Amino acid sequence: MRTIKNVNFNGKKVLVRVDFNVPFDKQGNISDDTRIREALPTINKLVSDGASVILMAHLGRPKKGGFEAEFTLKPVAEYLSKLLGKQVVFTQELLGKEVSDLASSLKKGDVMLLENIRFYPEETKGGEELAKQLSLLGDAYVNDAFGAAHREHSSTAVIAKYFPNDKYFGLLMENEVVNLNKLMNNAEHPFTAVIGGSKISSKIGILESLLDKADNLVIGGGMRYTFYKALGHTIGNSLCEDDKIQTAQLLMQKAEEKGVNLYLPCDSVVAKEFSNEAETMYIDSMDIPDGWEGMDIGEKSIKQYCEVVLQSKTILWNGPMGVFEFPAFAKATNEIAKAVAKATVDNRAFSAIGGGDSVAAINQSGFADKVSYISTGGGAMLEFLEGKTLPGIAAIEN
Ligand code: ADP
Ligand code: MG
């Protein structure tokens, strides 16, 4: 694997694509700095080698073409300066003489951040000229933006071809690729995938792919009601994608053919309306009465799912079991988090968790430091596990 780990970048100018797409609160402060912190190992490694580091990143989805105050990376540069304990050079422009002069004046250990790369509409189109111009700023290219690795953009993929012998995975990317490959190609059995979340439509690809890998497919979340309906049950006001009923049927059929144990929750916690304060009821069956909506999986399912998790050597979890944002319906998600942590610590299972909401859920549960690996990529991780080629990874590997 072409990683920066065993290379010394002393005296080199290194272009690094990072994922600094962080959320802001209403006051304009960074409300979650995880993505910035996760880029630190790579930045620090290059700095301690004696490289000058030129960071490229995007923020949000600017539409106009050109500068938009709402999407400037300036606050990120200031924040990063604090974390690194040194002033990060920030460029208002992305290209042009001012930027190339600044880049050439960088000394060993200096860090520079380019303004939001998506101020150039060419970026998301994978523009060649933009990639070429950016490539002129550095001697080597490092991709550490796993969260954007499923995009074939100028700075995430296209640029790599200008560095045929000097392109590398950053440390975060390397970690993602190693762990995800382990899941896909080298999993110890029994392998259990716990898949939940709201929509079956966003999970079909991963479910299909897991039918060839996993021994147990454990289904939760709102998407289970499409399966219930496919089995002829009543679902009340629960979430359902009517155009995916056939898909659910097919998935159950394939699981049976392939000898994969597909688990559906046998009970539910339901509510009168979609709110934390709603009147609730326990349903000890797969039939949800009219006027009620399924919000969480029930006690019996929790017990069964935790048992399956605790018998597993490999566990992948994507998608909360219930509407975990409401404390009243976070029970199953928290119990699963606890079981995954226990399987990891007590049974030495390999556990991987991914997906924006699932990562929020494991953090909320307090068990985040007891699992083997938490993916930083939502869409990128799903696509990897679907068996797709990720342009950002392929561009470094090939
Ligand atoms: P991830 O981001 O981890 O991939 P998803 O985006 O697929 O997860 O799904 C997360 C969402 O699913 C959460 O917002 C959660 O509230 C919702 N959800 C889980 N169970 C239900 C349910 N029974 N009804 C409605 N929404 C649900
Ligand atoms: Mg989500």
Short mmCIF file of C-alpha atoms and ligand atoms in Angstrom, two decimals:
data_model
loop_
_atom_site.label_atom_id
_atom_site.label_comp_id
_atom_site.label_asym_id
_atom_site.label_seq_id
_atom_site.Cartn_x
_atom_site.Cartn_y
_atom_site.Cartn_z
CA MET A 1 0.00 0.00 0.00
CA ARG A 2 1.29 3.44 -0.87
CA THR A 3 1.08 5.15 2.48
CA ILE A 4 3.00 8.07 3.89
CA LYS A 5 3.99 5.97 6.89
CA ASN A 6 7.39 4.80 5.72
CA VAL A 7 8.35 7.75 3.53
CA ASN A 8 10.30 10.80 4.68
CA PHE A 9 9.03 14.05 3.18
CA ASN A 10 11.82 16.29 4.42
CA GLY A 11 12.10 19.40 2.26
CA LYS A 12 9.12 18.43 0.10
CA LYS A 13 6.02 20.48 -0.60
CA VAL A 14 3.16 18.08 0.00
CA LEU A 15 -0.38 18.67 -1.25
CA VAL A 16 -2.84 16.98 1.07
CA ARG A 17 -6.56 16.57 0.39
CA VAL A 18 -8.33 16.52 3.74
CA ASP A 19 -11.96 16.35 4.81
CA PHE A 20 -12.66 19.56 6.72
CA ASN A 21 -16.36 19.58 5.93
CA VAL A 22 -17.35 20.40 9.52
CA PRO A 23 -20.69 21.63 10.89
CA PHE A 24 -21.14 25.15 12.32
CA ASP A 25 -23.61 26.36 14.97
CA LYS A 26 -25.80 29.45 14.62
CA GLN A 27 -23.07 31.68 16.08
CA GLY A 28 -20.66 30.54 13.38
CA ASN A 29 -18.57 28.34 15.67
CA ILE A 30 -17.41 24.88 14.64
CA SER A 31 -19.86 22.59 16.45
CA ASP A 32 -18.03 19.32 15.85
CA ASP A 33 -14.29 19.34 15.17
CA THR A 34 -13.89 15.56 14.73
CA ARG A 35 -12.92 15.80 11.08
CA ILE A 36 -10.23 18.39 11.75
CA ARG A 37 -8.77 16.34 14.60
CA GLU A 38 -8.75 13.22 12.49
CA ALA A 39 -6.50 14.90 9.94
CA LEU A 40 -3.91 15.81 12.58
CA PRO A 41 -1.86 12.58 12.54
CA THR A 42 -1.11 13.02 8.83
CA ILE A 43 -0.41 16.75 9.13
CA ASN A 44 1.82 16.23 12.17
CA LYS A 45 3.74 13.40 10.52
CA LEU A 46 4.50 15.59 7.48
CA VAL A 47 5.41 18.57 9.65
CA SER A 48 7.76 16.51 11.77
CA ASP A 49 9.39 15.12 8.63
CA GLY A 50 10.22 18.70 7.65
CA ALA A 51 7.76 19.01 4.78
CA SER A 52 5.69 22.07 3.97
CA VAL A 53 2.06 21.08 3.93
CA ILE A 54 -0.51 22.52 1.53
CA LEU A 55 -4.03 21.49 2.50
CA MET A 56 -6.96 21.31 0.10
CA ALA A 57 -10.50 20.91 1.40
CA HIS A 58 -14.12 21.69 0.69
CA LEU A 59 -16.90 23.02 2.89
CA GLY A 60 -20.59 22.58 2.11
CA ARG A 61 -22.04 22.91 -1.33
CA PRO A 62 -21.36 26.36 -2.77
CA LYS A 63 -23.42 26.88 -5.89
CA LYS A 64 -22.55 30.26 -7.35
CA GLY A 65 -19.03 29.67 -8.63
CA GLY A 66 -16.59 31.92 -6.80
CA PHE A 67 -16.38 33.15 -3.22
CA GLU A 68 -19.39 32.78 -0.90
CA ALA A 69 -18.88 34.02 2.67
CA GLU A 70 -21.09 31.25 4.06
CA PHE A 71 -18.69 28.59 2.82
CA THR A 72 -15.28 30.10 3.53
CA LEU A 73 -12.70 27.86 5.19
CA LYS A 74 -11.17 30.82 7.05
CA PRO A 75 -12.63 29.79 10.45
CA VAL A 76 -11.23 26.31 9.89
CA ALA A 77 -7.76 27.76 9.25
CA GLU A 78 -8.00 29.70 12.51
CA TYR A 79 -9.18 26.64 14.39
CA LEU A 80 -6.43 24.49 12.93
CA SER A 81 -3.87 27.14 13.92
CA LYS A 82 -4.97 26.70 17.53
CA LEU A 83 -4.82 22.91 17.36
CA LEU A 84 -1.36 22.90 15.77
CA GLY A 85 -0.05 25.71 17.94
CA LYS A 86 1.22 27.57 14.90
CA GLN A 87 -0.20 30.00 12.39
CA VAL A 88 -1.73 28.28 9.37
CA VAL A 89 -1.26 30.31 6.21
CA PHE A 90 -4.66 30.85 4.60
CA THR A 91 -5.16 31.82 0.98
CA GLN A 92 -8.22 33.73 -0.20
CA GLU A 93 -7.51 32.44 -3.67
CA LEU A 94 -6.96 28.91 -4.86
CA LEU A 95 -4.88 29.50 -7.91
CA GLY A 96 -2.80 32.27 -9.42
CA LYS A 97 0.46 34.02 -8.75
CA GLU A 98 -0.31 35.04 -5.18
CA VAL A 99 -0.94 31.42 -4.20
CA SER A 100 2.04 29.99 -6.02
CA ASP A 101 4.28 32.67 -4.47
CA LEU A 102 2.92 31.82 -1.02
CA ALA A 103 3.39 28.11 -1.68
CA SER A 104 7.01 28.60 -2.77
CA SER A 105 7.76 30.77 0.25
CA LEU A 106 6.66 28.04 2.69
CA LYS A 107 9.39 26.78 4.97
CA LYS A 108 9.89 23.35 6.47
CA GLY A 109 7.05 22.58 8.86
CA ASP A 110 4.79 25.38 7.56
CA VAL A 111 1.13 24.58 6.95
CA MET A 112 -1.07 26.35 4.43
CA LEU A 113 -4.79 25.87 3.76
CA LEU A 114 -6.31 26.76 0.42
CA GLU A 115 -9.76 28.35 0.34
CA ASN A 116 -12.78 26.10 -0.31
CA ILE A 117 -11.93 24.11 -3.40
CA ARG A 118 -15.58 23.99 -4.42
CA PHE A 119 -15.52 27.74 -5.16
CA TYR A 120 -14.29 26.36 -8.46
CA PRO A 121 -17.25 24.57 -10.06
CA GLU A 122 -14.72 22.46 -12.03
CA GLU A 123 -13.83 20.65 -8.82
CA THR A 124 -16.99 18.56 -8.60
CA LYS A 125 -16.90 17.92 -12.34
CA GLY A 126 -13.43 16.43 -11.99
CA GLY A 127 -11.94 19.20 -14.14
CA GLU A 128 -8.51 18.33 -15.56
CA GLU A 129 -7.22 21.87 -15.80
CA LEU A 130 -7.97 22.62 -12.17
CA ALA A 131 -6.26 19.39 -11.11
CA LYS A 132 -3.22 20.26 -13.21
CA GLN A 133 -2.95 23.79 -11.82
CA LEU A 134 -3.25 22.53 -8.25
CA SER A 135 -0.64 19.86 -8.89
CA LEU A 136 1.92 22.55 -9.74
CA LEU A 137 1.88 23.69 -6.12
CA GLY A 138 3.42 20.52 -4.69
CA ASP A 139 6.02 17.76 -5.11
CA ALA A 140 3.80 15.01 -3.76
CA TYR A 141 0.09 14.31 -3.32
CA VAL A 142 -1.54 12.74 -0.29
CA ASN A 143 -5.21 11.82 -0.07
CA ASP A 144 -6.50 11.74 3.50
CA ALA A 145 -10.13 12.61 2.74
CA PHE A 146 -11.87 9.26 3.08
CA GLY A 147 -15.24 10.99 3.44
CA ALA A 148 -14.86 12.28 -0.13
CA ALA A 149 -13.16 9.19 -1.61
CA HIS A 150 -16.32 8.11 -3.44
CA ARG A 151 -16.22 11.29 -5.50
CA GLU A 152 -14.22 11.64 -8.69
CA HIS A 153 -13.33 15.29 -8.17
CA SER A 154 -10.28 17.27 -9.26
CA SER A 155 -8.70 17.34 -5.80
CA THR A 156 -9.81 13.89 -4.62
CA ALA A 157 -8.92 11.75 -7.61
CA VAL A 158 -8.00 13.46 -10.89
CA ILE A 159 -4.98 15.27 -9.46
CA ALA A 160 -3.27 11.97 -8.54
CA LYS A 161 -2.22 11.33 -12.12
CA TYR A 162 0.19 14.26 -12.00
CA PHE A 163 2.10 12.43 -9.27
CA PRO A 164 2.61 8.94 -10.74
CA ASN A 165 5.43 8.15 -8.31
CA ASP A 166 4.59 10.53 -5.48
CA LYS A 167 0.98 9.81 -4.50
CA TYR A 168 0.07 8.34 -1.14
CA PHE A 169 -2.69 7.50 1.28
CA GLY A 170 -2.69 9.62 4.41
CA LEU A 171 -2.82 7.85 7.76
CA LEU A 172 -6.57 8.20 8.13
CA MET A 173 -7.20 6.85 4.63
CA GLU A 174 -4.81 3.99 5.24
CA ASN A 175 -6.62 3.04 8.43
CA GLU A 176 -9.99 3.08 6.66
CA VAL A 177 -8.78 0.98 3.76
CA VAL A 178 -7.07 -1.58 6.02
CA ASN A 179 -10.11 -1.97 8.26
CA LEU A 180 -12.69 -2.06 5.50
CA ASN A 181 -10.64 -4.58 3.54
CA LYS A 182 -10.48 -6.72 6.64
CA LEU A 183 -14.28 -6.69 6.82
CA MET A 184 -14.74 -7.45 3.15
CA ASN A 185 -12.00 -9.99 2.51
CA ASN A 186 -10.73 -11.31 5.77
CA ALA A 187 -13.56 -11.46 8.25
CA GLU A 188 -13.47 -14.03 10.98
CA HIS A 189 -16.76 -15.91 11.35
CA PRO A 190 -19.43 -15.73 12.60
CA PHE A 191 -19.79 -12.37 10.87
CA THR A 192 -22.85 -10.38 11.93
CA ALA A 193 -24.04 -7.25 10.19
CA VAL A 194 -26.48 -5.10 12.12
CA ILE A 195 -28.25 -2.85 9.66
CA GLY A 196 -30.84 -0.26 10.60
CA GLY A 197 -31.71 3.32 9.76
CA SER A 198 -34.69 4.89 8.17
CA LYS A 199 -34.67 3.84 4.54
CA ILE A 200 -34.20 0.46 2.94
CA SER A 201 -33.54 2.24 -0.37
CA SER A 202 -30.23 3.63 0.92
CA LYS A 203 -29.15 0.22 2.21
CA ILE A 204 -30.03 -2.16 -0.62
CA GLY A 205 -26.51 -2.14 -2.02
CA ILE A 206 -24.87 -2.99 1.26
CA LEU A 207 -27.50 -5.59 2.15
CA GLU A 208 -26.97 -7.33 -1.20
CA SER A 209 -23.22 -7.30 -0.79
CA LEU A 210 -23.43 -8.59 2.79
CA LEU A 211 -25.46 -11.59 1.67
CA ASP A 212 -22.18 -12.93 0.26
CA LYS A 213 -20.11 -12.09 3.32
CA ALA A 214 -22.08 -12.27 6.54
CA ASP A 215 -23.55 -15.20 8.45
CA ASN A 216 -26.16 -13.09 10.21
CA LEU A 217 -28.04 -10.08 8.88
CA VAL A 218 -29.76 -8.35 11.76
CA ILE A 219 -32.33 -5.79 10.66
CA GLY A 220 -33.66 -2.88 12.71
CA GLY A 221 -34.65 0.75 12.31
CA GLY A 222 -37.51 2.16 10.31
CA MET A 223 -36.61 0.13 7.26
CA ARG A 224 -37.81 -3.06 8.90
CA TYR A 225 -41.43 -2.06 8.29
CA THR A 226 -40.97 -2.46 4.55
CA PHE A 227 -39.97 -6.06 5.32
CA TYR A 228 -43.00 -6.43 7.62
CA LYS A 229 -45.30 -5.25 4.89
CA ALA A 230 -43.63 -7.61 2.44
CA LEU A 231 -44.53 -10.42 4.84
CA GLY A 232 -48.16 -9.31 4.93
CA HIS A 233 -48.17 -7.62 8.33
CA THR A 234 -49.93 -4.37 9.18
CA ILE A 235 -47.60 -1.44 9.90
CA GLY A 236 -49.89 1.39 11.05
CA ASN A 237 -48.20 4.75 10.43
CA SER A 238 -44.69 3.28 10.43
CA LEU A 239 -42.14 4.25 7.84
CA CYS A 240 -42.46 2.26 4.63
CA GLU A 241 -41.17 2.47 1.09
CA ASP A 242 -43.93 0.88 -0.93
CA ASP A 243 -41.82 0.74 -4.08
CA LYS A 244 -39.25 -1.37 -2.21
CA ILE A 245 -41.57 -4.11 -0.95
CA GLN A 246 -40.51 -6.39 -3.76
CA THR A 247 -36.85 -5.64 -3.04
CA ALA A 248 -37.42 -6.67 0.57
CA GLN A 249 -39.06 -9.89 -0.58
CA LEU A 250 -36.16 -10.62 -2.89
CA LEU A 251 -33.61 -9.94 -0.16
CA MET A 252 -35.34 -12.38 2.18
CA GLN A 253 -35.48 -14.99 -0.56
CA LYS A 254 -31.78 -14.56 -1.40
CA ALA A 255 -30.83 -14.77 2.28
CA GLU A 256 -32.64 -18.09 2.48
CA GLU A 257 -30.95 -19.41 -0.67
CA LYS A 258 -27.53 -18.37 0.55
CA GLY A 259 -28.02 -19.70 4.06
CA VAL A 260 -27.73 -16.28 5.70
CA ASN A 261 -29.76 -15.88 8.89
CA LEU A 262 -31.87 -12.80 8.36
CA TYR A 263 -33.34 -11.51 11.61
CA LEU A 264 -36.35 -9.21 11.78
CA PRO A 265 -37.50 -7.78 15.10
CA CYS A 266 -40.41 -9.75 16.58
CA ASP A 267 -41.63 -6.83 18.70
CA SER A 268 -41.79 -3.03 18.62
CA VAL A 269 -42.15 0.07 20.73
CA VAL A 270 -44.72 2.25 18.99
CA ALA A 271 -45.91 5.82 19.48
CA LYS A 272 -49.03 7.86 18.73
CA GLU A 273 -46.91 10.51 17.02
CA PHE A 274 -43.30 11.18 16.02
CA SER A 275 -42.08 12.90 19.18
CA ASN A 276 -40.16 12.13 22.35
CA GLU A 277 -43.19 12.93 24.53
CA ALA A 278 -45.66 10.86 22.53
CA GLU A 279 -47.88 8.25 24.14
CA THR A 280 -46.18 4.87 23.67
CA MET A 281 -47.12 1.20 23.69
CA TYR A 282 -45.30 -2.14 23.51
CA ILE A 283 -46.35 -4.47 20.69
CA ASP A 284 -45.44 -8.11 21.16
CA SER A 285 -45.88 -9.03 17.49
CA MET A 286 -45.04 -7.92 13.98
CA ASP A 287 -48.43 -6.27 13.49
CA ILE A 288 -48.62 -2.54 14.23
CA PRO A 289 -52.16 -1.27 14.88
CA ASP A 290 -53.71 1.64 12.99
CA GLY A 291 -52.82 5.06 14.34
CA TRP A 292 -49.46 3.92 15.79
CA GLU A 293 -45.95 4.30 14.46
CA GLY A 294 -42.98 1.97 15.07
CA MET A 295 -40.19 3.91 16.82
CA ASP A 296 -37.85 1.30 18.32
CA ILE A 297 -37.38 -2.44 18.41
CA GLY A 298 -38.83 -4.16 21.49
CA GLU A 299 -37.34 -5.98 24.50
CA LYS A 300 -37.41 -9.47 23.01
CA SER A 301 -35.68 -8.36 19.82
CA ILE A 302 -33.07 -6.45 21.79
CA LYS A 303 -32.30 -9.58 23.80
CA GLN A 304 -32.09 -11.76 20.70
CA TYR A 305 -29.95 -9.26 18.77
CA CYS A 306 -27.52 -8.82 21.65
CA GLU A 307 -27.14 -12.59 21.89
CA VAL A 308 -26.31 -12.81 18.19
CA VAL A 309 -23.81 -9.96 18.51
CA LEU A 310 -22.16 -11.61 21.52
CA GLN A 311 -21.66 -14.84 19.57
CA SER A 312 -19.92 -13.07 16.70
CA LYS A 313 -16.26 -12.68 15.84
CA THR A 314 -16.84 -9.88 13.33
CA ILE A 315 -19.50 -7.21 13.68
CA LEU A 316 -20.46 -4.46 11.28
CA TRP A 317 -23.03 -1.94 12.46
CA ASN A 318 -24.64 0.64 10.22
CA GLY A 319 -27.93 2.32 11.01
CA PRO A 320 -29.60 2.95 14.39
CA MET A 321 -32.20 0.46 15.67
CA GLY A 322 -34.76 3.15 16.46
CA VAL A 323 -35.33 6.90 16.50
CA PHE A 324 -32.35 7.29 18.84
CA GLU A 325 -32.41 11.11 18.65
CA PHE A 326 -35.40 10.89 21.04
CA PRO A 327 -34.22 9.48 24.39
CA ALA A 328 -37.55 7.65 24.72
CA PHE A 329 -36.65 5.54 21.67
CA ALA A 330 -32.88 5.21 22.06
CA LYS A 331 -32.97 2.08 24.20
CA ALA A 332 -32.34 -0.57 21.54
CA THR A 333 -29.61 1.47 19.87
CA ASN A 334 -27.84 1.92 23.20
CA GLU A 335 -28.20 -1.76 24.10
CA ILE A 336 -26.74 -2.80 20.76
CA ALA A 337 -23.87 -0.35 21.27
CA LYS A 338 -23.22 -1.94 24.66
CA ALA A 339 -23.32 -5.46 23.21
CA VAL A 340 -20.95 -4.54 20.38
CA ALA A 341 -18.54 -3.05 22.94
CA LYS A 342 -18.81 -6.16 25.13
CA ALA A 343 -18.19 -8.50 22.20
CA THR A 344 -15.12 -6.46 21.32
CA VAL A 345 -13.64 -6.25 24.80
CA ASP A 346 -14.64 -9.66 26.23
CA ASN A 347 -14.65 -11.86 23.12
CA ARG A 348 -12.05 -10.03 21.06
CA ALA A 349 -14.46 -9.60 18.20
CA PHE A 350 -13.53 -7.15 15.44
CA SER A 351 -16.21 -4.44 15.40
CA ALA A 352 -16.70 -1.71 12.83
CA ILE A 353 -19.23 1.10 12.93
CA GLY A 354 -20.04 3.53 10.17
CA GLY A 355 -22.64 6.00 8.96
CA GLY A 356 -23.20 9.55 10.15
CA ASP A 357 -26.08 8.72 12.48
CA SER A 358 -24.59 5.45 13.71
CA VAL A 359 -21.37 7.19 14.67
CA ALA A 360 -23.40 9.87 16.50
CA ALA A 361 -25.28 7.04 18.25
CA ILE A 362 -22.16 5.19 19.40
CA ASN A 363 -20.69 8.46 20.65
CA GLN A 364 -23.91 9.25 22.49
CA SER A 365 -23.95 5.78 24.06
CA GLY A 366 -20.51 6.28 25.59
CA PHE A 367 -19.07 3.07 24.08
CA ALA A 368 -17.17 4.64 21.20
CA ASP A 369 -13.75 3.89 22.71
CA LYS A 370 -14.62 0.21 23.20
CA VAL A 371 -15.14 -0.76 19.55
CA SER A 372 -12.41 -1.72 17.09
CA TYR A 373 -12.98 0.90 14.46
CA ILE A 374 -15.28 3.80 13.62
CA SER A 375 -15.37 4.86 9.99
CA THR A 376 -15.17 8.55 9.13
CA GLY A 377 -16.99 8.09 5.84
CA GLY A 378 -20.75 7.75 5.52
CA GLY A 379 -21.40 7.45 1.80
CA ALA A 380 -17.80 6.42 1.10
CA MET A 381 -17.96 3.55 3.58
CA LEU A 382 -21.28 2.29 2.23
CA GLU A 383 -19.94 2.32 -1.33
CA PHE A 384 -16.77 0.51 -0.27
CA LEU A 385 -18.83 -2.18 1.46
CA GLU A 386 -21.10 -2.43 -1.58
CA GLY A 387 -17.97 -3.55 -3.39
CA LYS A 388 -17.72 -0.45 -5.56
CA THR A 389 -14.40 1.03 -6.63
CA LEU A 390 -13.83 4.37 -4.91
CA PRO A 391 -12.19 6.87 -7.29
CA GLY A 392 -10.15 8.47 -4.48
CA ILE A 393 -8.68 5.10 -3.54
CA ALA A 394 -8.22 3.79 -7.06
CA ALA A 395 -6.38 6.98 -8.07
CA ILE A 396 -3.68 6.26 -5.48
CA GLU A 397 -3.52 2.50 -5.98
CA ASN A 398 -3.30 2.41 -9.78
P1 ADP B 1 -26.54 6.18 9.15
O1 ADP B 1 -26.40 7.68 8.99
O2 ADP B 1 -25.84 5.66 10.34
O3 ADP B 1 -26.20 5.44 7.88
P2 ADP B 1 -29.33 6.28 8.50
O4 ADP B 1 -29.16 7.67 7.98
O5 ADP B 1 -29.58 5.20 7.54
O6 ADP B 1 -28.10 5.88 9.44
O7 ADP B 1 -30.55 6.24 9.51
C1 ADP B 1 -30.59 7.02 10.67
C2 ADP B 1 -31.97 7.54 10.94
O8 ADP B 1 -32.92 6.48 11.01
C3 ADP B 1 -32.05 8.24 12.27
O9 ADP B 1 -32.33 9.61 12.04
C4 ADP B 1 -33.17 7.55 13.00
O10 ADP B 1 -34.03 8.42 13.72
C5 ADP B 1 -33.93 6.91 11.88
N1 ADP B 1 -34.77 5.80 12.34
C6 ADP B 1 -34.40 4.69 13.00
N2 ADP B 1 -35.48 3.93 13.32
C7 ADP B 1 -36.55 4.59 12.86
C8 ADP B 1 -37.96 4.33 12.89
N3 ADP B 1 -38.46 3.24 13.47
N4 ADP B 1 -38.77 5.22 12.30
C9 ADP B 1 -38.27 6.34 11.73
N5 ADP B 1 -36.96 6.63 11.66
C10 ADP B 1 -36.12 5.78 12.22
MG MG B 2 -27.69 9.17 8.11
#
